[in-house]
Amino acid sequence: MSDILQKRLVFAPWADPRTRRLPGTIPVDAADWLLIDDAFGAQMALRDRLIGGTPERVHRLAPECAAAAGELYAWIIGLLPGRGYDFGADGAIRRPDGVTVRPDPSRPLLTLGRLVAEDLCLMMPGGEARDAGQDAGQDGDQDEHVLGGAILCFPAGWTLEQKFMRPMMRIHRPVAKYTEDIGRRVQRLLDGIRPGMGLLRGTAHHSNAPLHNPRTEEQGRAPEGDLPFIRVERQCLFRLPETGAVVFSIHTSVVRPDDLDDHQRQTLAEFPIREAA
């Protein structure tokens, strides 16, 4: 059961008719991308422990995705000034929670994982994965994007090990609602993203799981017992202009229903979330 909770939910996908149904996207600007909320300090402390103690569980990066990871690193570092981050003369960065991180561009995703609360996934076009000798078409169309790198500290019932270097349909195989039709729509969406034009979508489900909840496909995602929390993923998509990779970020919030605001509570009653994980 999660012991890291938000007291206020910044984004509730069921509360906006544009984000209520799959794939449900709305525009987002880079200035509104990275969130610092009331659970930032506690979430970052857990990220520090996971990255420092078991990096092999939360990090993957294919060699052919290294350039994209470097591009993402430079972009996010450039977004941090003015957002509560202090840059020291020695290059160290002090986060808004007061913890100092020494950035390491040779470990771009591991460094970013200790600077921002978002999990970050890099999706490569399938053709690039084939050129690098990977079978991007296994269990999916050869034009599908492939997960080429990630820092994933807060998985909601899946493991990076099973999804790494897999195409989108294979990644979502256990998700019953992710049909071939949805897969084609998502692929068109990924193909259509242009640099500077971000997209935001969200998912929500009732949960009793911890924030860090890796589960294999064989284990399944079905919870047992009471489900006292609502877990929300605020997902953003951006295309990196130099490498062309798509950044898929996930900001996770876990709240008690009593901490929803009036509009969120009312729309949840009108449009209840039926999925649980």
PDB file of C-alpha atoms in Angstrom, residues 13-266:
ATOM      1  CA  PRO A  13      -8.297  12.797 -16.571  1.00  0.00           C
ATOM      2  CA  TRP A  14     -11.938  11.884 -15.921  1.00  0.00           C
ATOM      3  CA  ALA A  15     -12.786  15.530 -15.159  1.00  0.00           C
ATOM      4  CA  ASP A  16     -12.165  16.724 -18.736  1.00  0.00           C
ATOM      5  CA  PRO A  17     -14.219  15.239 -21.603  1.00  0.00           C
ATOM      6  CA  ARG A  18     -11.178  15.556 -23.897  1.00  0.00           C
ATOM      7  CA  THR A  19      -9.077  13.202 -21.748  1.00  0.00           C
ATOM      8  CA  ARG A  20     -11.845  10.892 -20.589  1.00  0.00           C
ATOM      9  CA  ARG A  21     -11.574   8.327 -23.422  1.00  0.00           C
ATOM     10  CA  LEU A  22      -8.585   6.652 -25.116  1.00  0.00           C
ATOM     11  CA  PRO A  23      -6.332   8.023 -26.426  1.00  0.00           C
ATOM     12  CA  GLY A  24      -7.685  11.374 -25.114  1.00  0.00           C
ATOM     13  CA  THR A  25      -4.974  13.961 -25.748  1.00  0.00           C
ATOM     14  CA  ILE A  26      -4.768  17.719 -25.264  1.00  0.00           C
ATOM     15  CA  PRO A  27      -1.906  20.123 -26.081  1.00  0.00           C
ATOM     16  CA  VAL A  28       0.785  20.785 -23.467  1.00  0.00           C
ATOM     17  CA  ASP A  29       3.675  23.230 -23.503  1.00  0.00           C
ATOM     18  CA  ALA A  30       7.137  22.418 -22.156  1.00  0.00           C
ATOM     19  CA  ALA A  31       6.667  25.195 -19.583  1.00  0.00           C
ATOM     20  CA  ASP A  32       3.757  23.205 -18.082  1.00  0.00           C
ATOM     21  CA  TRP A  33       5.397  19.791 -18.388  1.00  0.00           C
ATOM     22  CA  LEU A  34       7.404  19.003 -15.250  1.00  0.00           C
ATOM     23  CA  LEU A  35       5.401  19.059 -12.009  1.00  0.00           C
ATOM     24  CA  ILE A  36       6.531  19.942  -8.505  1.00  0.00           C
ATOM     25  CA  ASP A  37       3.666  19.133  -6.160  1.00  0.00           C
ATOM     26  CA  ASP A  38       3.156  18.478  -2.457  1.00  0.00           C
ATOM     27  CA  ALA A  39       4.553  14.927  -2.717  1.00  0.00           C
ATOM     28  CA  PHE A  40       7.701  15.950  -4.610  1.00  0.00           C
ATOM     29  CA  GLY A  41      10.114  15.524  -1.704  1.00  0.00           C
ATOM     30  CA  ALA A  42       8.821  12.102  -0.668  1.00  0.00           C
ATOM     31  CA  GLN A  43       8.695  10.840  -4.251  1.00  0.00           C
ATOM     32  CA  MET A  44      12.226  12.055  -4.959  1.00  0.00           C
ATOM     33  CA  ALA A  45      13.556  10.393  -1.809  1.00  0.00           C
ATOM     34  CA  LEU A  46      12.157   7.082  -3.057  1.00  0.00           C
ATOM     35  CA  ARG A  47      13.623   7.687  -6.505  1.00  0.00           C
ATOM     36  CA  ASP A  48      17.022   8.361  -4.912  1.00  0.00           C
ATOM     37  CA  ARG A  49      16.845   5.029  -3.055  1.00  0.00           C
ATOM     38  CA  LEU A  50      15.792   3.057  -6.127  1.00  0.00           C
ATOM     39  CA  ILE A  51      18.346   4.604  -8.472  1.00  0.00           C
ATOM     40  CA  GLY A  52      21.138   4.382  -5.911  1.00  0.00           C
ATOM     41  CA  GLY A  53      20.322   0.879  -4.697  1.00  0.00           C
ATOM     42  CA  THR A  54      18.859  -1.074  -7.626  1.00  0.00           C
ATOM     43  CA  PRO A  55      19.509   0.876 -10.833  1.00  0.00           C
ATOM     44  CA  GLU A  56      19.192  -2.285 -12.924  1.00  0.00           C
ATOM     45  CA  ARG A  57      15.504  -2.495 -11.966  1.00  0.00           C
ATOM     46  CA  VAL A  58      14.597   1.049 -12.990  1.00  0.00           C
ATOM     47  CA  HIS A  59      16.899   1.904 -15.901  1.00  0.00           C
ATOM     48  CA  ARG A  60      17.515   0.679 -19.439  1.00  0.00           C
ATOM     49  CA  LEU A  61      19.224   2.383 -22.380  1.00  0.00           C
ATOM     50  CA  ALA A  62      19.991   0.817 -25.754  1.00  0.00           C
ATOM     51  CA  PRO A  63      23.219   2.045 -27.412  1.00  0.00           C
ATOM     52  CA  GLU A  64      21.284   3.290 -30.439  1.00  0.00           C
ATOM     53  CA  CYS A  65      19.141   5.427 -28.108  1.00  0.00           C
ATOM     54  CA  ALA A  66      22.084   7.082 -26.346  1.00  0.00           C
ATOM     55  CA  ALA A  67      21.986  10.201 -28.537  1.00  0.00           C
ATOM     56  CA  ALA A  68      18.285  10.699 -27.755  1.00  0.00           C
ATOM     57  CA  ALA A  69      18.988  10.313 -24.026  1.00  0.00           C
ATOM     58  CA  GLY A  70      21.697  12.953 -24.290  1.00  0.00           C
ATOM     59  CA  GLU A  71      19.366  15.299 -26.121  1.00  0.00           C
ATOM     60  CA  LEU A  72      16.652  14.800 -23.497  1.00  0.00           C
ATOM     61  CA  TYR A  73      19.183  15.401 -20.713  1.00  0.00           C
ATOM     62  CA  ALA A  74      20.287  18.735 -22.182  1.00  0.00           C
ATOM     63  CA  TRP A  75      16.691  19.837 -22.763  1.00  0.00           C
ATOM     64  CA  ILE A  76      15.463  19.086 -19.241  1.00  0.00           C
ATOM     65  CA  ILE A  77      18.541  20.601 -17.581  1.00  0.00           C
ATOM     66  CA  GLY A  78      17.757  23.744 -19.560  1.00  0.00           C
ATOM     67  CA  LEU A  79      14.163  23.779 -18.268  1.00  0.00           C
ATOM     68  CA  LEU A  80      15.071  23.650 -14.557  1.00  0.00           C
ATOM     69  CA  PRO A  81      16.321  27.208 -13.855  1.00  0.00           C
ATOM     70  CA  GLY A  82      13.547  29.354 -12.427  1.00  0.00           C
ATOM     71  CA  ARG A  83      11.577  26.335 -11.222  1.00  0.00           C
ATOM     72  CA  GLY A  84      13.032  26.080  -7.721  1.00  0.00           C
ATOM     73  CA  TYR A  85      16.320  24.456  -8.746  1.00  0.00           C
ATOM     74  CA  ASP A  86      19.558  26.155  -7.738  1.00  0.00           C
ATOM     75  CA  PHE A  87      22.677  25.689  -9.882  1.00  0.00           C
ATOM     76  CA  GLY A  88      25.948  25.875  -7.979  1.00  0.00           C
ATOM     77  CA  ALA A  89      29.230  27.224  -9.282  1.00  0.00           C
ATOM     78  CA  ASP A  90      30.641  23.672  -9.063  1.00  0.00           C
ATOM     79  CA  GLY A  91      27.915  22.327 -11.362  1.00  0.00           C
ATOM     80  CA  ALA A  92      25.838  20.701  -8.635  1.00  0.00           C
ATOM     81  CA  ILE A  93      22.050  21.188  -8.734  1.00  0.00           C
ATOM     82  CA  ARG A  94      19.938  21.635  -5.609  1.00  0.00           C
ATOM     83  CA  ARG A  95      16.408  20.347  -6.070  1.00  0.00           C
ATOM     84  CA  PRO A  96      13.331  22.157  -4.711  1.00  0.00           C
ATOM     85  CA  ASP A  97      13.315  19.700  -1.766  1.00  0.00           C
ATOM     86  CA  GLY A  98      16.822  20.821  -0.780  1.00  0.00           C
ATOM     87  CA  VAL A  99      18.709  17.713  -1.951  1.00  0.00           C
ATOM     88  CA  THR A 100      21.823  18.309  -4.048  1.00  0.00           C
ATOM     89  CA  VAL A 101      22.448  16.226  -7.164  1.00  0.00           C
ATOM     90  CA  ARG A 102      25.684  16.247  -9.137  1.00  0.00           C
ATOM     91  CA  PRO A 103      24.651  15.835 -12.786  1.00  0.00           C
ATOM     92  CA  ASP A 104      26.456  13.268 -14.906  1.00  0.00           C
ATOM     93  CA  PRO A 105      25.894  13.618 -18.665  1.00  0.00           C
ATOM     94  CA  SER A 106      27.427  10.165 -19.180  1.00  0.00           C
ATOM     95  CA  ARG A 107      24.434   8.753 -17.220  1.00  0.00           C
ATOM     96  CA  PRO A 108      21.687  10.978 -18.645  1.00  0.00           C
ATOM     97  CA  LEU A 109      18.544   9.073 -17.665  1.00  0.00           C
ATOM     98  CA  LEU A 110      19.850   8.080 -14.233  1.00  0.00           C
ATOM     99  CA  THR A 111      20.676  11.735 -13.553  1.00  0.00           C
ATOM    100  CA  LEU A 112      17.298  12.981 -14.758  1.00  0.00           C
ATOM    101  CA  GLY A 113      15.593  10.372 -12.618  1.00  0.00           C
ATOM    102  CA  ARG A 114      17.056  12.078  -9.558  1.00  0.00           C
ATOM    103  CA  LEU A 115      16.140  15.573 -10.704  1.00  0.00           C
ATOM    104  CA  VAL A 116      12.496  15.317 -11.783  1.00  0.00           C
ATOM    105  CA  ALA A 117       9.529  13.343 -10.494  1.00  0.00           C
ATOM    106  CA  GLU A 118       8.487  12.184 -13.963  1.00  0.00           C
ATOM    107  CA  ASP A 119       9.443   8.753 -15.242  1.00  0.00           C
ATOM    108  CA  LEU A 120      10.922   9.149 -18.721  1.00  0.00           C
ATOM    109  CA  CYS A 121      10.642   6.697 -21.622  1.00  0.00           C
ATOM    110  CA  LEU A 122      12.264   7.133 -25.035  1.00  0.00           C
ATOM    111  CA  MET A 123      10.373   5.690 -27.991  1.00  0.00           C
ATOM    112  CA  MET A 124      12.342   5.086 -31.197  1.00  0.00           C
ATOM    113  CA  PRO A 125      10.761   4.690 -34.632  1.00  0.00           C
ATOM    114  CA  GLY A 126      10.681   1.009 -35.565  1.00  0.00           C
ATOM    115  CA  GLY A 127      12.931   1.514 -38.578  1.00  0.00           C
ATOM    116  CA  GLU A 128      15.737   2.774 -36.360  1.00  0.00           C
ATOM    117  CA  ALA A 129      15.498  -0.302 -34.169  1.00  0.00           C
ATOM    118  CA  ARG A 130      15.637  -2.561 -37.235  1.00  0.00           C
ATOM    119  CA  ASP A 131      18.695  -0.705 -38.504  1.00  0.00           C
ATOM    120  CA  ALA A 132      20.355  -1.412 -35.169  1.00  0.00           C
ATOM    121  CA  GLY A 133      19.651  -5.125 -35.493  1.00  0.00           C
ATOM    122  CA  GLN A 134      16.614  -5.320 -33.196  1.00  0.00           C
ATOM    123  CA  ASP A 135      13.419  -7.100 -34.196  1.00  0.00           C
ATOM    124  CA  ALA A 136      11.037  -4.184 -33.833  1.00  0.00           C
ATOM    125  CA  GLY A 137       8.340  -6.141 -35.571  1.00  0.00           C
ATOM    126  CA  GLN A 138       8.161  -8.985 -33.084  1.00  0.00           C
ATOM    127  CA  ASP A 139       4.536  -9.272 -31.989  1.00  0.00           C
ATOM    128  CA  GLY A 140       3.783  -5.969 -33.688  1.00  0.00           C
ATOM    129  CA  ASP A 141       3.954  -3.911 -36.832  1.00  0.00           C
ATOM    130  CA  GLN A 142       7.460  -3.067 -38.025  1.00  0.00           C
ATOM    131  CA  ASP A 143       6.594   0.641 -38.139  1.00  0.00           C
ATOM    132  CA  GLU A 144       5.649   0.777 -34.467  1.00  0.00           C
ATOM    133  CA  HIS A 145       7.739   2.784 -32.033  1.00  0.00           C
ATOM    134  CA  VAL A 146      10.021   0.776 -29.760  1.00  0.00           C
ATOM    135  CA  LEU A 147      10.970   1.450 -26.132  1.00  0.00           C
ATOM    136  CA  GLY A 148      14.701   2.169 -26.459  1.00  0.00           C
ATOM    137  CA  GLY A 149      15.460   3.684 -23.053  1.00  0.00           C
ATOM    138  CA  ALA A 150      13.790   4.600 -19.781  1.00  0.00           C
ATOM    139  CA  ILE A 151      14.132   5.644 -16.191  1.00  0.00           C
ATOM    140  CA  LEU A 152      11.077   4.031 -14.591  1.00  0.00           C
ATOM    141  CA  CYS A 153      10.804   4.243 -10.818  1.00  0.00           C
ATOM    142  CA  PHE A 154       7.013   4.121 -10.443  1.00  0.00           C
ATOM    143  CA  PRO A 155       5.649   1.369 -12.730  1.00  0.00           C
ATOM    144  CA  ALA A 156       1.944   0.673 -12.265  1.00  0.00           C
ATOM    145  CA  GLY A 157       1.969  -3.111 -12.512  1.00  0.00           C
ATOM    146  CA  TRP A 158       4.596  -3.722 -15.212  1.00  0.00           C
ATOM    147  CA  THR A 159       8.331  -4.199 -15.494  1.00  0.00           C
ATOM    148  CA  LEU A 160      10.862  -2.385 -17.613  1.00  0.00           C
ATOM    149  CA  GLU A 161      12.692  -5.673 -18.182  1.00  0.00           C
ATOM    150  CA  GLN A 162       9.739  -7.149 -20.088  1.00  0.00           C
ATOM    151  CA  LYS A 163       8.948  -4.031 -22.135  1.00  0.00           C
ATOM    152  CA  PHE A 164      12.440  -2.857 -23.118  1.00  0.00           C
ATOM    153  CA  MET A 165      13.060  -2.886 -26.886  1.00  0.00           C
ATOM    154  CA  ARG A 166       9.479  -4.017 -27.543  1.00  0.00           C
ATOM    155  CA  PRO A 167       7.035  -2.359 -29.976  1.00  0.00           C
ATOM    156  CA  MET A 168       3.881  -0.675 -28.744  1.00  0.00           C
ATOM    157  CA  MET A 169       1.408  -3.500 -29.369  1.00  0.00           C
ATOM    158  CA  ARG A 170       3.676  -5.983 -27.611  1.00  0.00           C
ATOM    159  CA  ILE A 171       4.172  -3.589 -24.696  1.00  0.00           C
ATOM    160  CA  HIS A 172       0.402  -3.290 -24.221  1.00  0.00           C
ATOM    161  CA  ARG A 173      -0.462  -6.944 -24.816  1.00  0.00           C
ATOM    162  CA  PRO A 174      -1.880  -7.480 -21.278  1.00  0.00           C
ATOM    163  CA  VAL A 175      -4.137  -4.396 -21.561  1.00  0.00           C
ATOM    164  CA  ALA A 176      -7.512  -5.620 -22.827  1.00  0.00           C
ATOM    165  CA  LYS A 177      -8.666  -2.121 -23.854  1.00  0.00           C
ATOM    166  CA  TYR A 178      -5.551  -1.633 -26.022  1.00  0.00           C
ATOM    167  CA  THR A 179      -7.020  -3.187 -29.164  1.00  0.00           C
ATOM    168  CA  GLU A 180      -5.443  -3.211 -32.600  1.00  0.00           C
ATOM    169  CA  ASP A 181      -7.643  -0.247 -33.503  1.00  0.00           C
ATOM    170  CA  ILE A 182      -6.384   1.694 -30.474  1.00  0.00           C
ATOM    171  CA  GLY A 183      -2.841   0.630 -31.357  1.00  0.00           C
ATOM    172  CA  ARG A 184      -3.169   2.054 -34.871  1.00  0.00           C
ATOM    173  CA  ARG A 185      -4.578   5.311 -33.506  1.00  0.00           C
ATOM    174  CA  VAL A 186      -1.758   5.609 -30.991  1.00  0.00           C
ATOM    175  CA  GLN A 187       0.822   4.921 -33.696  1.00  0.00           C
ATOM    176  CA  ARG A 188      -0.656   7.654 -35.885  1.00  0.00           C
ATOM    177  CA  LEU A 189      -0.524   9.958 -32.886  1.00  0.00           C
ATOM    178  CA  LEU A 190       3.164   9.167 -32.295  1.00  0.00           C
ATOM    179  CA  ASP A 191       3.979   9.639 -35.966  1.00  0.00           C
ATOM    180  CA  GLY A 192       2.208  12.993 -35.984  1.00  0.00           C
ATOM    181  CA  ILE A 193       3.973  14.612 -33.021  1.00  0.00           C
ATOM    182  CA  ARG A 194       6.083  17.560 -34.091  1.00  0.00           C
ATOM    183  CA  PRO A 195       8.869  19.280 -32.120  1.00  0.00           C
ATOM    184  CA  GLY A 196       7.471  22.023 -29.929  1.00  0.00           C
ATOM    185  CA  MET A 197       3.934  20.566 -29.960  1.00  0.00           C
ATOM    186  CA  GLY A 198       3.528  18.391 -26.867  1.00  0.00           C
ATOM    187  CA  LEU A 199       0.511  16.265 -26.043  1.00  0.00           C
ATOM    188  CA  LEU A 200      -0.921  15.350 -22.640  1.00  0.00           C
ATOM    189  CA  ARG A 201      -3.171  12.447 -21.696  1.00  0.00           C
ATOM    190  CA  GLY A 202      -3.973  10.575 -18.508  1.00  0.00           C
ATOM    191  CA  THR A 203      -5.041   7.331 -16.912  1.00  0.00           C
ATOM    192  CA  ALA A 204      -6.674   6.681 -13.562  1.00  0.00           C
ATOM    193  CA  HIS A 205      -7.612   3.624 -11.552  1.00  0.00           C
ATOM    194  CA  HIS A 206      -8.469   2.557  -8.015  1.00  0.00           C
ATOM    195  CA  SER A 207      -5.456   1.094  -6.271  1.00  0.00           C
ATOM    196  CA  ASN A 208      -3.995  -0.342  -3.110  1.00  0.00           C
ATOM    197  CA  ALA A 209      -0.495  -0.762  -4.565  1.00  0.00           C
ATOM    198  CA  PRO A 210       2.733   0.971  -3.559  1.00  0.00           C
ATOM    199  CA  LEU A 211       4.102   3.749  -5.732  1.00  0.00           C
ATOM    200  CA  HIS A 212       6.899   1.445  -6.944  1.00  0.00           C
ATOM    201  CA  ASN A 213       4.819  -1.505  -8.119  1.00  0.00           C
ATOM    202  CA  PRO A 214       6.664  -3.679 -10.668  1.00  0.00           C
ATOM    203  CA  ARG A 215       4.688  -6.768 -11.671  1.00  0.00           C
ATOM    204  CA  THR A 216       5.393  -9.206 -14.464  1.00  0.00           C
ATOM    205  CA  GLU A 217       2.832 -10.050 -17.116  1.00  0.00           C
ATOM    206  CA  GLU A 218       2.598 -13.519 -15.580  1.00  0.00           C
ATOM    207  CA  GLN A 219       1.689 -12.033 -12.200  1.00  0.00           C
ATOM    208  CA  GLY A 220      -1.033  -9.865 -13.707  1.00  0.00           C
ATOM    209  CA  ARG A 221      -2.231  -6.511 -12.455  1.00  0.00           C
ATOM    210  CA  ALA A 222      -5.414  -7.473 -10.587  1.00  0.00           C
ATOM    211  CA  PRO A 223      -5.439  -6.108  -7.011  1.00  0.00           C
ATOM    212  CA  GLU A 224      -6.949  -7.818  -4.000  1.00  0.00           C
ATOM    213  CA  GLY A 225      -8.801  -6.371  -1.045  1.00  0.00           C
ATOM    214  CA  ASP A 226      -9.836  -2.784  -0.483  1.00  0.00           C
ATOM    215  CA  LEU A 227      -8.786  -0.120  -2.979  1.00  0.00           C
ATOM    216  CA  PRO A 228      -8.562   3.042  -0.867  1.00  0.00           C
ATOM    217  CA  PHE A 229      -6.604   5.228  -3.306  1.00  0.00           C
ATOM    218  CA  ILE A 230      -6.897   6.676  -6.788  1.00  0.00           C
ATOM    219  CA  ARG A 231      -3.726   6.431  -8.861  1.00  0.00           C
ATOM    220  CA  VAL A 232      -3.388   8.904 -11.728  1.00  0.00           C
ATOM    221  CA  GLU A 233      -0.749   9.049 -14.431  1.00  0.00           C
ATOM    222  CA  ARG A 234      -0.242  12.387 -16.172  1.00  0.00           C
ATOM    223  CA  GLN A 235       1.426  11.330 -19.412  1.00  0.00           C
ATOM    224  CA  CYS A 236       3.127  13.735 -21.806  1.00  0.00           C
ATOM    225  CA  LEU A 237       4.551  13.184 -25.282  1.00  0.00           C
ATOM    226  CA  PHE A 238       7.196  15.338 -26.972  1.00  0.00           C
ATOM    227  CA  ARG A 239       9.351  14.796 -30.031  1.00  0.00           C
ATOM    228  CA  LEU A 240      13.051  15.581 -29.703  1.00  0.00           C
ATOM    229  CA  PRO A 241      13.982  17.759 -32.693  1.00  0.00           C
ATOM    230  CA  GLU A 242      17.521  16.446 -33.303  1.00  0.00           C
ATOM    231  CA  THR A 243      17.156  12.660 -32.904  1.00  0.00           C
ATOM    232  CA  GLY A 244      13.420  12.413 -33.660  1.00  0.00           C
ATOM    233  CA  ALA A 245      12.774  10.160 -30.652  1.00  0.00           C
ATOM    234  CA  VAL A 246       9.484  10.587 -28.789  1.00  0.00           C
ATOM    235  CA  VAL A 247       9.679  11.289 -25.063  1.00  0.00           C
ATOM    236  CA  PHE A 248       6.879   9.631 -23.094  1.00  0.00           C
ATOM    237  CA  SER A 249       6.821  10.945 -19.535  1.00  0.00           C
ATOM    238  CA  ILE A 250       4.714   9.732 -16.621  1.00  0.00           C
ATOM    239  CA  HIS A 251       3.995  11.769 -13.508  1.00  0.00           C
ATOM    240  CA  THR A 252       2.262   9.581 -10.932  1.00  0.00           C
ATOM    241  CA  SER A 253      -0.106  10.836  -8.243  1.00  0.00           C
ATOM    242  CA  VAL A 254      -1.789   8.734  -5.562  1.00  0.00           C
ATOM    243  CA  VAL A 255      -4.607  10.364  -3.604  1.00  0.00           C
ATOM    244  CA  ARG A 256      -7.395   9.483  -1.252  1.00  0.00           C
ATOM    245  CA  PRO A 257     -10.852  10.156  -2.736  1.00  0.00           C
ATOM    246  CA  ASP A 258     -11.532  12.557   0.133  1.00  0.00           C
ATOM    247  CA  ASP A 259      -8.713  14.773  -1.129  1.00  0.00           C
ATOM    248  CA  LEU A 260     -10.307  15.370  -4.542  1.00  0.00           C
ATOM    249  CA  ASP A 261     -11.695  18.835  -5.120  1.00  0.00           C
ATOM    250  CA  ASP A 262     -15.431  19.373  -5.607  1.00  0.00           C
ATOM    251  CA  HIS A 263     -15.294  19.237  -9.429  1.00  0.00           C
ATOM    252  CA  GLN A 264     -13.119  16.120  -9.443  1.00  0.00           C
ATOM    253  CA  ARG A 265     -15.420  14.399  -6.952  1.00  0.00           C
ATOM    254  CA  GLN A 266     -18.567  15.332  -8.881  1.00  0.00           C
TER     255      GLN A 266
END
